[in-house]
Amino acid sequence: MTAGAPTPPPSTAEAHEHSHADVSGGWLRAAVFGAMDGLVTNTALVAGVGGGGASSRAIVLSGVASLVAGAISMALGEYTSVKTQNEQLDLEVEKERRELERNPEGELAELIAMLRVRGVDERLAHEVAVQLSRDPETALRLHVVAELGLNPEDKPSPSVAAVSSFLTFATGALIPLVPFLLGSSLLWAALVCGGVGLFAAGAISARFTPRAWWYAGLRQLLFGAVAAGITYLIGSAIGVAVS
């Protein structure tokens, strides 16, 4: 650009592409929750069963049973939860659609008020609301997003959430069992594996949050340690009582 040349108006600026992380409660939430739950569940289970004096074979058997049952339960729970949320959103969308059909003036006034709250002056808010309301689907989407905080066109997939939860729970639950599956009979080795997995899972999850990786890792390790410690004490007490 030569010196003194006029600056192009903002309208001629090129839009740049960018993306955001999944925050709609889809695969990411299910994957993080599944991995954490699998790690905590089986690390605590190994601690409790091992603390009770069970053999390596019994620990592996109970751990694998917990892995399979927990992964299936998590997948079914996630599928049902997301499916129910989507169905509830569909119900609210239809309710809003009926309101737009029965009371268009009231809904127009509501849309104007939404724009005014966001800093648009009254005259412009009225013009924009009238223009947007010419397309019923656009008006419907704006009302739903503003009132429910959810976009009806961006619903999470129940199947994706279920599969993510199943796979990550199974992976997390497998980690504390690795030493036993490799032939070790040392309880502390399994607990160390579980602790490393918990720290790593927490650190990885920090990538999607403003938290420092070490803080998220230590927090998850602490949660798992508390669960494993309590379960170990209970298992030890039961083992002594029934011996």
JSON list of C-alpha atoms in Angstrom, two decimals:
[
{"chain": "A", "resi": 1, "resn": "MET", "atom": "CA", "xyz": [0.00, 0.00, 0.00]},
{"chain": "A", "resi": 2, "resn": "THR", "atom": "CA", "xyz": [1.43, 3.41, -0.96]},
{"chain": "A", "resi": 3, "resn": "ALA", "atom": "CA", "xyz": [1.84, 6.18, 1.57]},
{"chain": "A", "resi": 4, "resn": "GLY", "atom": "CA", "xyz": [-1.27, 8.24, 1.99]},
{"chain": "A", "resi": 5, "resn": "ALA", "atom": "CA", "xyz": [-3.49, 5.64, 0.35]},
{"chain": "A", "resi": 6, "resn": "PRO", "atom": "CA", "xyz": [-6.92, 5.35, 1.99]},
{"chain": "A", "resi": 7, "resn": "THR", "atom": "CA", "xyz": [-7.46, 2.50, 4.39]},
{"chain": "A", "resi": 8, "resn": "PRO", "atom": "CA", "xyz": [-9.93, -0.03, 3.00]},
{"chain": "A", "resi": 9, "resn": "PRO", "atom": "CA", "xyz": [-13.24, -0.13, 4.85]},
{"chain": "A", "resi": 10, "resn": "PRO", "atom": "CA", "xyz": [-13.78, -2.99, 7.35]},
{"chain": "A", "resi": 11, "resn": "SER", "atom": "CA", "xyz": [-16.34, -4.56, 5.03]},
{"chain": "A", "resi": 12, "resn": "THR", "atom": "CA", "xyz": [-13.58, -5.46, 2.54]},
{"chain": "A", "resi": 13, "resn": "ALA", "atom": "CA", "xyz": [-11.48, -7.33, 5.10]},
{"chain": "A", "resi": 14, "resn": "GLU", "atom": "CA", "xyz": [-11.14, -11.03, 4.46]},
{"chain": "A", "resi": 15, "resn": "ALA", "atom": "CA", "xyz": [-12.62, -13.35, 7.07]},
{"chain": "A", "resi": 16, "resn": "HIS", "atom": "CA", "xyz": [-10.18, -15.81, 8.58]},
{"chain": "A", "resi": 17, "resn": "GLU", "atom": "CA", "xyz": [-11.10, -19.36, 9.41]},
{"chain": "A", "resi": 18, "resn": "HIS", "atom": "CA", "xyz": [-10.78, -20.63, 12.95]},
{"chain": "A", "resi": 19, "resn": "SER", "atom": "CA", "xyz": [-12.21, -23.46, 14.98]},
{"chain": "A", "resi": 20, "resn": "HIS", "atom": "CA", "xyz": [-13.25, -24.11, 18.56]},
{"chain": "A", "resi": 21, "resn": "ALA", "atom": "CA", "xyz": [-13.09, -27.15, 20.78]},
{"chain": "A", "resi": 22, "resn": "ASP", "atom": "CA", "xyz": [-16.20, -29.26, 21.32]},
{"chain": "A", "resi": 23, "resn": "VAL", "atom": "CA", "xyz": [-18.11, -27.68, 24.19]},
{"chain": "A", "resi": 24, "resn": "SER", "atom": "CA", "xyz": [-21.57, -29.02, 23.41]},
{"chain": "A", "resi": 25, "resn": "GLY", "atom": "CA", "xyz": [-21.33, -32.07, 25.64]},
{"chain": "A", "resi": 26, "resn": "GLY", "atom": "CA", "xyz": [-20.46, -34.49, 22.82]},
{"chain": "A", "resi": 27, "resn": "TRP", "atom": "CA", "xyz": [-17.49, -36.81, 22.40]},
{"chain": "A", "resi": 28, "resn": "LEU", "atom": "CA", "xyz": [-14.95, -34.74, 24.37]},
{"chain": "A", "resi": 29, "resn": "ARG", "atom": "CA", "xyz": [-16.88, -34.69, 27.64]},
{"chain": "A", "resi": 30, "resn": "ALA", "atom": "CA", "xyz": [-17.74, -38.38, 27.28]},
{"chain": "A", "resi": 31, "resn": "ALA", "atom": "CA", "xyz": [-14.13, -39.30, 26.48]},
{"chain": "A", "resi": 32, "resn": "VAL", "atom": "CA", "xyz": [-12.63, -37.35, 29.38]},
{"chain": "A", "resi": 33, "resn": "PHE", "atom": "CA", "xyz": [-15.23, -38.58, 31.84]},
{"chain": "A", "resi": 34, "resn": "GLY", "atom": "CA", "xyz": [-14.86, -42.16, 30.61]},
{"chain": "A", "resi": 35, "resn": "ALA", "atom": "CA", "xyz": [-11.07, -42.21, 30.88]},
{"chain": "A", "resi": 36, "resn": "MET", "atom": "CA", "xyz": [-11.06, -40.66, 34.34]},
{"chain": "A", "resi": 37, "resn": "ASP", "atom": "CA", "xyz": [-13.80, -42.95, 35.59]},
{"chain": "A", "resi": 38, "resn": "GLY", "atom": "CA", "xyz": [-12.09, -46.05, 34.23]},
{"chain": "A", "resi": 39, "resn": "LEU", "atom": "CA", "xyz": [-8.78, -45.14, 35.83]},
{"chain": "A", "resi": 40, "resn": "VAL", "atom": "CA", "xyz": [-10.25, -44.23, 39.22]},
{"chain": "A", "resi": 41, "resn": "THR", "atom": "CA", "xyz": [-12.61, -47.21, 39.29]},
{"chain": "A", "resi": 42, "resn": "ASN", "atom": "CA", "xyz": [-10.05, -49.90, 38.54]},
{"chain": "A", "resi": 43, "resn": "THR", "atom": "CA", "xyz": [-7.16, -48.32, 40.43]},
{"chain": "A", "resi": 44, "resn": "ALA", "atom": "CA", "xyz": [-9.38, -48.21, 43.51]},
{"chain": "A", "resi": 45, "resn": "LEU", "atom": "CA", "xyz": [-10.70, -51.71, 42.82]},
{"chain": "A", "resi": 46, "resn": "VAL", "atom": "CA", "xyz": [-7.19, -53.15, 42.50]},
{"chain": "A", "resi": 47, "resn": "ALA", "atom": "CA", "xyz": [-6.21, -51.38, 45.72]},
{"chain": "A", "resi": 48, "resn": "GLY", "atom": "CA", "xyz": [-9.24, -52.71, 47.59]},
{"chain": "A", "resi": 49, "resn": "VAL", "atom": "CA", "xyz": [-9.07, -56.30, 46.34]},
{"chain": "A", "resi": 50, "resn": "GLY", "atom": "CA", "xyz": [-5.30, -56.40, 46.68]},
{"chain": "A", "resi": 51, "resn": "GLY", "atom": "CA", "xyz": [-5.49, -54.87, 50.15]},
{"chain": "A", "resi": 52, "resn": "GLY", "atom": "CA", "xyz": [-7.85, -57.65, 51.13]},
{"chain": "A", "resi": 53, "resn": "GLY", "atom": "CA", "xyz": [-5.19, -60.22, 50.30]},
{"chain": "A", "resi": 54, "resn": "ALA", "atom": "CA", "xyz": [-6.64, -61.53, 47.03]},
{"chain": "A", "resi": 55, "resn": "SER", "atom": "CA", "xyz": [-4.40, -63.37, 44.59]},
{"chain": "A", "resi": 56, "resn": "SER", "atom": "CA", "xyz": [-3.19, -61.89, 41.31]},
{"chain": "A", "resi": 57, "resn": "ARG", "atom": "CA", "xyz": [-5.67, -64.08, 39.44]},
{"chain": "A", "resi": 58, "resn": "ALA", "atom": "CA", "xyz": [-8.57, -62.79, 41.53]},
{"chain": "A", "resi": 59, "resn": "ILE", "atom": "CA", "xyz": [-7.43, -59.19, 41.00]},
{"chain": "A", "resi": 60, "resn": "VAL", "atom": "CA", "xyz": [-7.24, -59.66, 37.21]},
{"chain": "A", "resi": 61, "resn": "LEU", "atom": "CA", "xyz": [-10.61, -61.42, 37.13]},
{"chain": "A", "resi": 62, "resn": "SER", "atom": "CA", "xyz": [-12.34, -58.72, 39.15]},
{"chain": "A", "resi": 63, "resn": "GLY", "atom": "CA", "xyz": [-10.54, -55.97, 37.22]},
{"chain": "A", "resi": 64, "resn": "VAL", "atom": "CA", "xyz": [-11.55, -57.33, 33.81]},
{"chain": "A", "resi": 65, "resn": "ALA", "atom": "CA", "xyz": [-15.13, -57.81, 35.00]},
{"chain": "A", "resi": 66, "resn": "SER", "atom": "CA", "xyz": [-15.15, -54.22, 36.23]},
{"chain": "A", "resi": 67, "resn": "LEU", "atom": "CA", "xyz": [-13.70, -53.03, 32.91]},
{"chain": "A", "resi": 68, "resn": "VAL", "atom": "CA", "xyz": [-16.36, -54.75, 30.81]},
{"chain": "A", "resi": 69, "resn": "ALA", "atom": "CA", "xyz": [-19.30, -53.90, 33.07]},
{"chain": "A", "resi": 70, "resn": "GLY", "atom": "CA", "xyz": [-18.16, -50.31, 33.60]},
{"chain": "A", "resi": 71, "resn": "ALA", "atom": "CA", "xyz": [-17.51, -49.65, 29.91]},
{"chain": "A", "resi": 72, "resn": "ILE", "atom": "CA", "xyz": [-20.95, -50.97, 28.94]},
{"chain": "A", "resi": 73, "resn": "SER", "atom": "CA", "xyz": [-22.61, -49.02, 31.73]},
{"chain": "A", "resi": 74, "resn": "MET", "atom": "CA", "xyz": [-20.81, -45.80, 30.78]},
{"chain": "A", "resi": 75, "resn": "ALA", "atom": "CA", "xyz": [-21.71, -46.21, 27.09]},
{"chain": "A", "resi": 76, "resn": "LEU", "atom": "CA", "xyz": [-25.39, -46.87, 27.83]},
{"chain": "A", "resi": 77, "resn": "GLY", "atom": "CA", "xyz": [-25.49, -44.00, 30.31]},
{"chain": "A", "resi": 78, "resn": "GLU", "atom": "CA", "xyz": [-23.91, -41.56, 27.87]},
{"chain": "A", "resi": 79, "resn": "TYR", "atom": "CA", "xyz": [-26.19, -42.66, 25.02]},
{"chain": "A", "resi": 80, "resn": "THR", "atom": "CA", "xyz": [-29.31, -42.29, 27.15]},
{"chain": "A", "resi": 81, "resn": "SER", "atom": "CA", "xyz": [-28.16, -38.97, 28.62]},
{"chain": "A", "resi": 82, "resn": "VAL", "atom": "CA", "xyz": [-27.32, -37.34, 25.28]},
{"chain": "A", "resi": 83, "resn": "LYS", "atom": "CA", "xyz": [-30.39, -38.81, 23.58]},
{"chain": "A", "resi": 84, "resn": "THR", "atom": "CA", "xyz": [-32.64, -37.47, 26.33]},
{"chain": "A", "resi": 85, "resn": "GLN", "atom": "CA", "xyz": [-30.99, -34.04, 26.14]},
{"chain": "A", "resi": 86, "resn": "ASN", "atom": "CA", "xyz": [-31.53, -33.93, 22.38]},
{"chain": "A", "resi": 87, "resn": "GLU", "atom": "CA", "xyz": [-35.15, -35.01, 22.69]},
{"chain": "A", "resi": 88, "resn": "GLN", "atom": "CA", "xyz": [-35.75, -32.36, 25.33]},
{"chain": "A", "resi": 89, "resn": "LEU", "atom": "CA", "xyz": [-34.19, -29.76, 23.04]},
{"chain": "A", "resi": 90, "resn": "ASP", "atom": "CA", "xyz": [-36.45, -30.89, 20.18]},
{"chain": "A", "resi": 91, "resn": "LEU", "atom": "CA", "xyz": [-39.46, -30.53, 22.47]},
{"chain": "A", "resi": 92, "resn": "GLU", "atom": "CA", "xyz": [-38.45, -26.99, 23.44]},
{"chain": "A", "resi": 93, "resn": "VAL", "atom": "CA", "xyz": [-37.83, -26.08, 19.79]},
{"chain": "A", "resi": 94, "resn": "GLU", "atom": "CA", "xyz": [-41.34, -27.21, 18.87]},
{"chain": "A", "resi": 95, "resn": "LYS", "atom": "CA", "xyz": [-42.75, -25.23, 21.80]},
{"chain": "A", "resi": 96, "resn": "GLU", "atom": "CA", "xyz": [-40.94, -22.11, 20.57]},
{"chain": "A", "resi": 97, "resn": "ARG", "atom": "CA", "xyz": [-42.13, -22.77, 17.01]},
{"chain": "A", "resi": 98, "resn": "ARG", "atom": "CA", "xyz": [-45.75, -22.80, 18.20]},
{"chain": "A", "resi": 99, "resn": "GLU", "atom": "CA", "xyz": [-45.21, -19.55, 20.09]},
{"chain": "A", "resi": 100, "resn": "LEU", "atom": "CA", "xyz": [-43.84, -17.90, 16.93]},
{"chain": "A", "resi": 101, "resn": "GLU", "atom": "CA", "xyz": [-46.92, -19.04, 15.01]},
{"chain": "A", "resi": 102, "resn": "ARG", "atom": "CA", "xyz": [-49.46, -18.05, 17.69]},
{"chain": "A", "resi": 103, "resn": "ASN", "atom": "CA", "xyz": [-47.93, -14.81, 18.91]},
{"chain": "A", "resi": 104, "resn": "PRO", "atom": "CA", "xyz": [-45.55, -13.36, 16.27]},
{"chain": "A", "resi": 105, "resn": "GLU", "atom": "CA", "xyz": [-45.83, -9.81, 17.64]},
{"chain": "A", "resi": 106, "resn": "GLY", "atom": "CA", "xyz": [-44.86, -10.89, 21.13]},
{"chain": "A", "resi": 107, "resn": "GLU", "atom": "CA", "xyz": [-41.96, -12.96, 19.83]},
{"chain": "A", "resi": 108, "resn": "LEU", "atom": "CA", "xyz": [-40.80, -10.02, 17.70]},
{"chain": "A", "resi": 109, "resn": "ALA", "atom": "CA", "xyz": [-40.82, -7.80, 20.78]},
{"chain": "A", "resi": 110, "resn": "GLU", "atom": "CA", "xyz": [-38.85, -10.47, 22.63]},
{"chain": "A", "resi": 111, "resn": "LEU", "atom": "CA", "xyz": [-36.24, -10.59, 19.85]},
{"chain": "A", "resi": 112, "resn": "ILE", "atom": "CA", "xyz": [-35.95, -6.79, 19.90]},
{"chain": "A", "resi": 113, "resn": "ALA", "atom": "CA", "xyz": [-35.38, -6.94, 23.66]},
{"chain": "A", "resi": 114, "resn": "MET", "atom": "CA", "xyz": [-32.65, -9.58, 23.18]},
{"chain": "A", "resi": 115, "resn": "LEU", "atom": "CA", "xyz": [-30.84, -7.30, 20.74]},
{"chain": "A", "resi": 116, "resn": "ARG", "atom": "CA", "xyz": [-31.24, -4.29, 23.02]},
{"chain": "A", "resi": 117, "resn": "VAL", "atom": "CA", "xyz": [-29.69, -6.22, 25.92]},
{"chain": "A", "resi": 118, "resn": "ARG", "atom": "CA", "xyz": [-26.68, -6.90, 23.68]},
{"chain": "A", "resi": 119, "resn": "GLY", "atom": "CA", "xyz": [-26.10, -3.19, 23.10]},
{"chain": "A", "resi": 120, "resn": "VAL", "atom": "CA", "xyz": [-28.02, -2.53, 19.86]},
{"chain": "A", "resi": 121, "resn": "ASP", "atom": "CA", "xyz": [-29.93, 0.76, 19.88]},
{"chain": "A", "resi": 122, "resn": "GLU", "atom": "CA", "xyz": [-33.70, 0.58, 19.77]},
{"chain": "A", "resi": 123, "resn": "ARG", "atom": "CA", "xyz": [-34.29, 1.67, 16.18]},
{"chain": "A", "resi": 124, "resn": "LEU", "atom": "CA", "xyz": [-31.64, -0.62, 14.74]},
{"chain": "A", "resi": 125, "resn": "ALA", "atom": "CA", "xyz": [-32.74, -3.48, 16.97]},
{"chain": "A", "resi": 126, "resn": "HIS", "atom": "CA", "xyz": [-36.28, -3.14, 15.59]},
{"chain": "A", "resi": 127, "resn": "GLU", "atom": "CA", "xyz": [-35.03, -3.11, 11.98]},
{"chain": "A", "resi": 128, "resn": "VAL", "atom": "CA", "xyz": [-32.77, -6.11, 12.50]},
{"chain": "A", "resi": 129, "resn": "ALA", "atom": "CA", "xyz": [-35.46, -8.08, 14.35]},
{"chain": "A", "resi": 130, "resn": "VAL", "atom": "CA", "xyz": [-38.00, -7.42, 11.60]},
{"chain": "A", "resi": 131, "resn": "GLN", "atom": "CA", "xyz": [-35.53, -8.48, 8.92]},
{"chain": "A", "resi": 132, "resn": "LEU", "atom": "CA", "xyz": [-34.52, -11.64, 10.76]},
{"chain": "A", "resi": 133, "resn": "SER", "atom": "CA", "xyz": [-38.14, -12.55, 11.47]},
{"chain": "A", "resi": 134, "resn": "ARG", "atom": "CA", "xyz": [-38.89, -12.71, 7.76]},
{"chain": "A", "resi": 135, "resn": "ASP", "atom": "CA", "xyz": [-37.33, -16.16, 7.83]},
{"chain": "A", "resi": 136, "resn": "PRO", "atom": "CA", "xyz": [-39.22, -18.20, 10.46]},
{"chain": "A", "resi": 137, "resn": "GLU", "atom": "CA", "xyz": [-36.41, -20.75, 10.81]},
{"chain": "A", "resi": 138, "resn": "THR", "atom": "CA", "xyz": [-33.81, -18.03, 11.45]},
{"chain": "A", "resi": 139, "resn": "ALA", "atom": "CA", "xyz": [-36.05, -16.40, 14.04]},
{"chain": "A", "resi": 140, "resn": "LEU", "atom": "CA", "xyz": [-36.69, -19.77, 15.65]},
{"chain": "A", "resi": 141, "resn": "ARG", "atom": "CA", "xyz": [-32.99, -20.57, 15.89]},
{"chain": "A", "resi": 142, "resn": "LEU", "atom": "CA", "xyz": [-32.19, -17.18, 17.41]},
{"chain": "A", "resi": 143, "resn": "HIS", "atom": "CA", "xyz": [-34.89, -17.55, 20.05]},
{"chain": "A", "resi": 144, "resn": "VAL", "atom": "CA", "xyz": [-33.80, -21.08, 20.97]},
{"chain": "A", "resi": 145, "resn": "VAL", "atom": "CA", "xyz": [-30.11, -20.17, 21.22]},
{"chain": "A", "resi": 146, "resn": "ALA", "atom": "CA", "xyz": [-30.85, -17.06, 23.28]},
{"chain": "A", "resi": 147, "resn": "GLU", "atom": "CA", "xyz": [-33.34, -18.71, 25.64]},
{"chain": "A", "resi": 148, "resn": "LEU", "atom": "CA", "xyz": [-31.85, -22.19, 26.01]},
{"chain": "A", "resi": 149, "resn": "GLY", "atom": "CA", "xyz": [-28.18, -21.59, 25.26]},
{"chain": "A", "resi": 150, "resn": "LEU", "atom": "CA", "xyz": [-28.19, -24.52, 22.79]},
{"chain": "A", "resi": 151, "resn": "ASN", "atom": "CA", "xyz": [-28.08, -24.55, 19.01]},
{"chain": "A", "resi": 152, "resn": "PRO", "atom": "CA", "xyz": [-30.69, -26.96, 17.61]},
{"chain": "A", "resi": 153, "resn": "GLU", "atom": "CA", "xyz": [-28.48, -27.49, 14.55]},
{"chain": "A", "resi": 154, "resn": "ASP", "atom": "CA", "xyz": [-25.45, -28.51, 16.61]},
{"chain": "A", "resi": 155, "resn": "LYS", "atom": "CA", "xyz": [-26.72, -31.34, 18.76]},
{"chain": "A", "resi": 156, "resn": "PRO", "atom": "CA", "xyz": [-24.18, -33.89, 20.05]},
{"chain": "A", "resi": 157, "resn": "SER", "atom": "CA", "xyz": [-24.43, -37.44, 18.70]},
{"chain": "A", "resi": 158, "resn": "PRO", "atom": "CA", "xyz": [-25.57, -40.05, 21.25]},
{"chain": "A", "resi": 159, "resn": "SER", "atom": "CA", "xyz": [-23.71, -42.78, 19.35]},
{"chain": "A", "resi": 160, "resn": "VAL", "atom": "CA", "xyz": [-20.44, -40.85, 19.26]},
{"chain": "A", "resi": 161, "resn": "ALA", "atom": "CA", "xyz": [-20.72, -40.08, 22.98]},
{"chain": "A", "resi": 162, "resn": "ALA", "atom": "CA", "xyz": [-21.44, -43.75, 23.76]},
{"chain": "A", "resi": 163, "resn": "VAL", "atom": "CA", "xyz": [-18.53, -45.10, 21.70]},
{"chain": "A", "resi": 164, "resn": "SER", "atom": "CA", "xyz": [-16.13, -42.48, 23.09]},
{"chain": "A", "resi": 165, "resn": "SER", "atom": "CA", "xyz": [-17.16, -43.31, 26.63]},
{"chain": "A", "resi": 166, "resn": "PHE", "atom": "CA", "xyz": [-16.90, -47.08, 26.08]},
{"chain": "A", "resi": 167, "resn": "LEU", "atom": "CA", "xyz": [-13.42, -46.95, 24.54]},
{"chain": "A", "resi": 168, "resn": "THR", "atom": "CA", "xyz": [-11.90, -44.47, 26.96]},
{"chain": "A", "resi": 169, "resn": "PHE", "atom": "CA", "xyz": [-13.34, -46.16, 30.05]},
{"chain": "A", "resi": 170, "resn": "ALA", "atom": "CA", "xyz": [-11.99, -49.51, 28.87]},
{"chain": "A", "resi": 171, "resn": "THR", "atom": "CA", "xyz": [-8.58, -47.97, 28.17]},
{"chain": "A", "resi": 172, "resn": "GLY", "atom": "CA", "xyz": [-8.43, -46.24, 31.53]},
{"chain": "A", "resi": 173, "resn": "ALA", "atom": "CA", "xyz": [-9.59, -49.35, 33.40]},
{"chain": "A", "resi": 174, "resn": "LEU", "atom": "CA", "xyz": [-6.97, -51.49, 31.65]},
{"chain": "A", "resi": 175, "resn": "ILE", "atom": "CA", "xyz": [-3.97, -49.44, 32.79]},
{"chain": "A", "resi": 176, "resn": "PRO", "atom": "CA", "xyz": [-3.89, -50.57, 36.46]},
{"chain": "A", "resi": 177, "resn": "LEU", "atom": "CA", "xyz": [-4.18, -54.20, 35.31]},
{"chain": "A", "resi": 178, "resn": "VAL", "atom": "CA", "xyz": [-1.18, -54.08, 32.97]},
{"chain": "A", "resi": 179, "resn": "PRO", "atom": "CA", "xyz": [1.44, -55.26, 35.53]},
{"chain": "A", "resi": 180, "resn": "PHE", "atom": "CA", "xyz": [-0.68, -58.28, 36.49]},
{"chain": "A", "resi": 181, "resn": "LEU", "atom": "CA", "xyz": [-1.37, -59.11, 32.84]},
{"chain": "A", "resi": 182, "resn": "LEU", "atom": "CA", "xyz": [2.39, -59.05, 32.24]},
{"chain": "A", "resi": 183, "resn": "GLY", "atom": "CA", "xyz": [2.96, -61.56, 35.04]},
{"chain": "A", "resi": 184, "resn": "SER", "atom": "CA", "xyz": [3.75, -59.29, 37.99]},
{"chain": "A", "resi": 185, "resn": "SER", "atom": "CA", "xyz": [2.17, -59.94, 41.38]},
{"chain": "A", "resi": 186, "resn": "LEU", "atom": "CA", "xyz": [3.22, -56.63, 42.96]},
{"chain": "A", "resi": 187, "resn": "LEU", "atom": "CA", "xyz": [0.30, -54.49, 44.08]},
{"chain": "A", "resi": 188, "resn": "TRP", "atom": "CA", "xyz": [2.40, -51.34, 44.23]},
{"chain": "A", "resi": 189, "resn": "ALA", "atom": "CA", "xyz": [3.31, -51.73, 40.52]},
{"chain": "A", "resi": 190, "resn": "ALA", "atom": "CA", "xyz": [-0.36, -51.70, 39.58]},
{"chain": "A", "resi": 191, "resn": "LEU", "atom": "CA", "xyz": [-1.01, -48.66, 41.77]},
{"chain": "A", "resi": 192, "resn": "VAL", "atom": "CA", "xyz": [1.94, -46.82, 40.23]},
{"chain": "A", "resi": 193, "resn": "CYS", "atom": "CA", "xyz": [0.58, -47.57, 36.74]},
{"chain": "A", "resi": 194, "resn": "GLY", "atom": "CA", "xyz": [-2.81, -46.29, 37.82]},
{"chain": "A", "resi": 195, "resn": "GLY", "atom": "CA", "xyz": [-1.24, -43.15, 39.29]},
{"chain": "A", "resi": 196, "resn": "VAL", "atom": "CA", "xyz": [0.75, -42.44, 36.14]},
{"chain": "A", "resi": 197, "resn": "GLY", "atom": "CA", "xyz": [-2.39, -42.94, 34.07]},
{"chain": "A", "resi": 198, "resn": "LEU", "atom": "CA", "xyz": [-4.37, -40.59, 36.28]},
{"chain": "A", "resi": 199, "resn": "PHE", "atom": "CA", "xyz": [-1.74, -37.87, 36.08]},
{"chain": "A", "resi": 200, "resn": "ALA", "atom": "CA", "xyz": [-1.42, -38.26, 32.31]},
{"chain": "A", "resi": 201, "resn": "ALA", "atom": "CA", "xyz": [-5.19, -38.18, 31.77]},
{"chain": "A", "resi": 202, "resn": "GLY", "atom": "CA", "xyz": [-5.51, -35.04, 33.88]},
{"chain": "A", "resi": 203, "resn": "ALA", "atom": "CA", "xyz": [-2.60, -33.37, 32.07]},
{"chain": "A", "resi": 204, "resn": "ILE", "atom": "CA", "xyz": [-4.08, -34.21, 28.65]},
{"chain": "A", "resi": 205, "resn": "SER", "atom": "CA", "xyz": [-7.49, -32.87, 29.64]},
{"chain": "A", "resi": 206, "resn": "ALA", "atom": "CA", "xyz": [-5.85, -29.54, 30.53]},
{"chain": "A", "resi": 207, "resn": "ARG", "atom": "CA", "xyz": [-5.24, -29.00, 26.82]},
{"chain": "A", "resi": 208, "resn": "PHE", "atom": "CA", "xyz": [-8.94, -28.14, 26.49]},
{"chain": "A", "resi": 209, "resn": "THR", "atom": "CA", "xyz": [-9.04, -25.88, 29.57]},
{"chain": "A", "resi": 210, "resn": "PRO", "atom": "CA", "xyz": [-7.16, -22.82, 30.86]},
{"chain": "A", "resi": 211, "resn": "ARG", "atom": "CA", "xyz": [-5.63, -24.91, 33.67]},
{"chain": "A", "resi": 212, "resn": "ALA", "atom": "CA", "xyz": [-1.90, -25.69, 33.73]},
{"chain": "A", "resi": 213, "resn": "TRP", "atom": "CA", "xyz": [-1.16, -29.29, 32.70]},
{"chain": "A", "resi": 214, "resn": "TRP", "atom": "CA", "xyz": [0.66, -30.07, 35.95]},
{"chain": "A", "resi": 215, "resn": "TYR", "atom": "CA", "xyz": [-2.20, -28.70, 38.04]},
{"chain": "A", "resi": 216, "resn": "ALA", "atom": "CA", "xyz": [-4.82, -30.78, 36.23]},
{"chain": "A", "resi": 217, "resn": "GLY", "atom": "CA", "xyz": [-2.59, -33.85, 36.42]},
{"chain": "A", "resi": 218, "resn": "LEU", "atom": "CA", "xyz": [-1.90, -33.51, 40.14]},
{"chain": "A", "resi": 219, "resn": "ARG", "atom": "CA", "xyz": [-5.56, -32.83, 40.87]},
{"chain": "A", "resi": 220, "resn": "GLN", "atom": "CA", "xyz": [-6.66, -36.01, 39.13]},
{"chain": "A", "resi": 221, "resn": "LEU", "atom": "CA", "xyz": [-3.86, -37.97, 40.79]},
{"chain": "A", "resi": 222, "resn": "LEU", "atom": "CA", "xyz": [-5.02, -36.70, 44.19]},
{"chain": "A", "resi": 223, "resn": "PHE", "atom": "CA", "xyz": [-8.63, -37.72, 43.51]},
{"chain": "A", "resi": 224, "resn": "GLY", "atom": "CA", "xyz": [-7.53, -41.18, 42.46]},
{"chain": "A", "resi": 225, "resn": "ALA", "atom": "CA", "xyz": [-5.18, -41.54, 45.43]},
{"chain": "A", "resi": 226, "resn": "VAL", "atom": "CA", "xyz": [-7.97, -40.69, 47.87]},
{"chain": "A", "resi": 227, "resn": "ALA", "atom": "CA", "xyz": [-10.30, -43.23, 46.23]},
{"chain": "A", "resi": 228, "resn": "ALA", "atom": "CA", "xyz": [-7.61, -45.93, 46.16]},
{"chain": "A", "resi": 229, "resn": "GLY", "atom": "CA", "xyz": [-6.53, -45.21, 49.75]},
{"chain": "A", "resi": 230, "resn": "ILE", "atom": "CA", "xyz": [-10.05, -45.47, 51.14]},
{"chain": "A", "resi": 231, "resn": "THR", "atom": "CA", "xyz": [-10.76, -48.64, 49.17]},
{"chain": "A", "resi": 232, "resn": "TYR", "atom": "CA", "xyz": [-7.47, -50.19, 50.25]},
{"chain": "A", "resi": 233, "resn": "LEU", "atom": "CA", "xyz": [-8.26, -49.57, 53.93]},
{"chain": "A", "resi": 234, "resn": "ILE", "atom": "CA", "xyz": [-11.74, -51.04, 53.52]},
{"chain": "A", "resi": 235, "resn": "GLY", "atom": "CA", "xyz": [-10.35, -54.05, 51.67]},
{"chain": "A", "resi": 236, "resn": "SER", "atom": "CA", "xyz": [-7.69, -54.61, 54.31]},
{"chain": "A", "resi": 237, "resn": "ALA", "atom": "CA", "xyz": [-10.27, -54.42, 57.10]},
{"chain": "A", "resi": 238, "resn": "ILE", "atom": "CA", "xyz": [-12.56, -56.89, 55.35]},
{"chain": "A", "resi": 239, "resn": "GLY", "atom": "CA", "xyz": [-9.63, -59.19, 54.58]},
{"chain": "A", "resi": 240, "resn": "VAL", "atom": "CA", "xyz": [-8.63, -59.29, 58.22]},
{"chain": "A", "resi": 241, "resn": "ALA", "atom": "CA", "xyz": [-12.22, -59.80, 59.38]},
{"chain": "A", "resi": 242, "resn": "VAL", "atom": "CA", "xyz": [-12.92, -62.78, 57.11]},
{"chain": "A", "resi": 243, "resn": "SER", "atom": "CA", "xyz": [-9.51, -64.44, 57.42]}
]
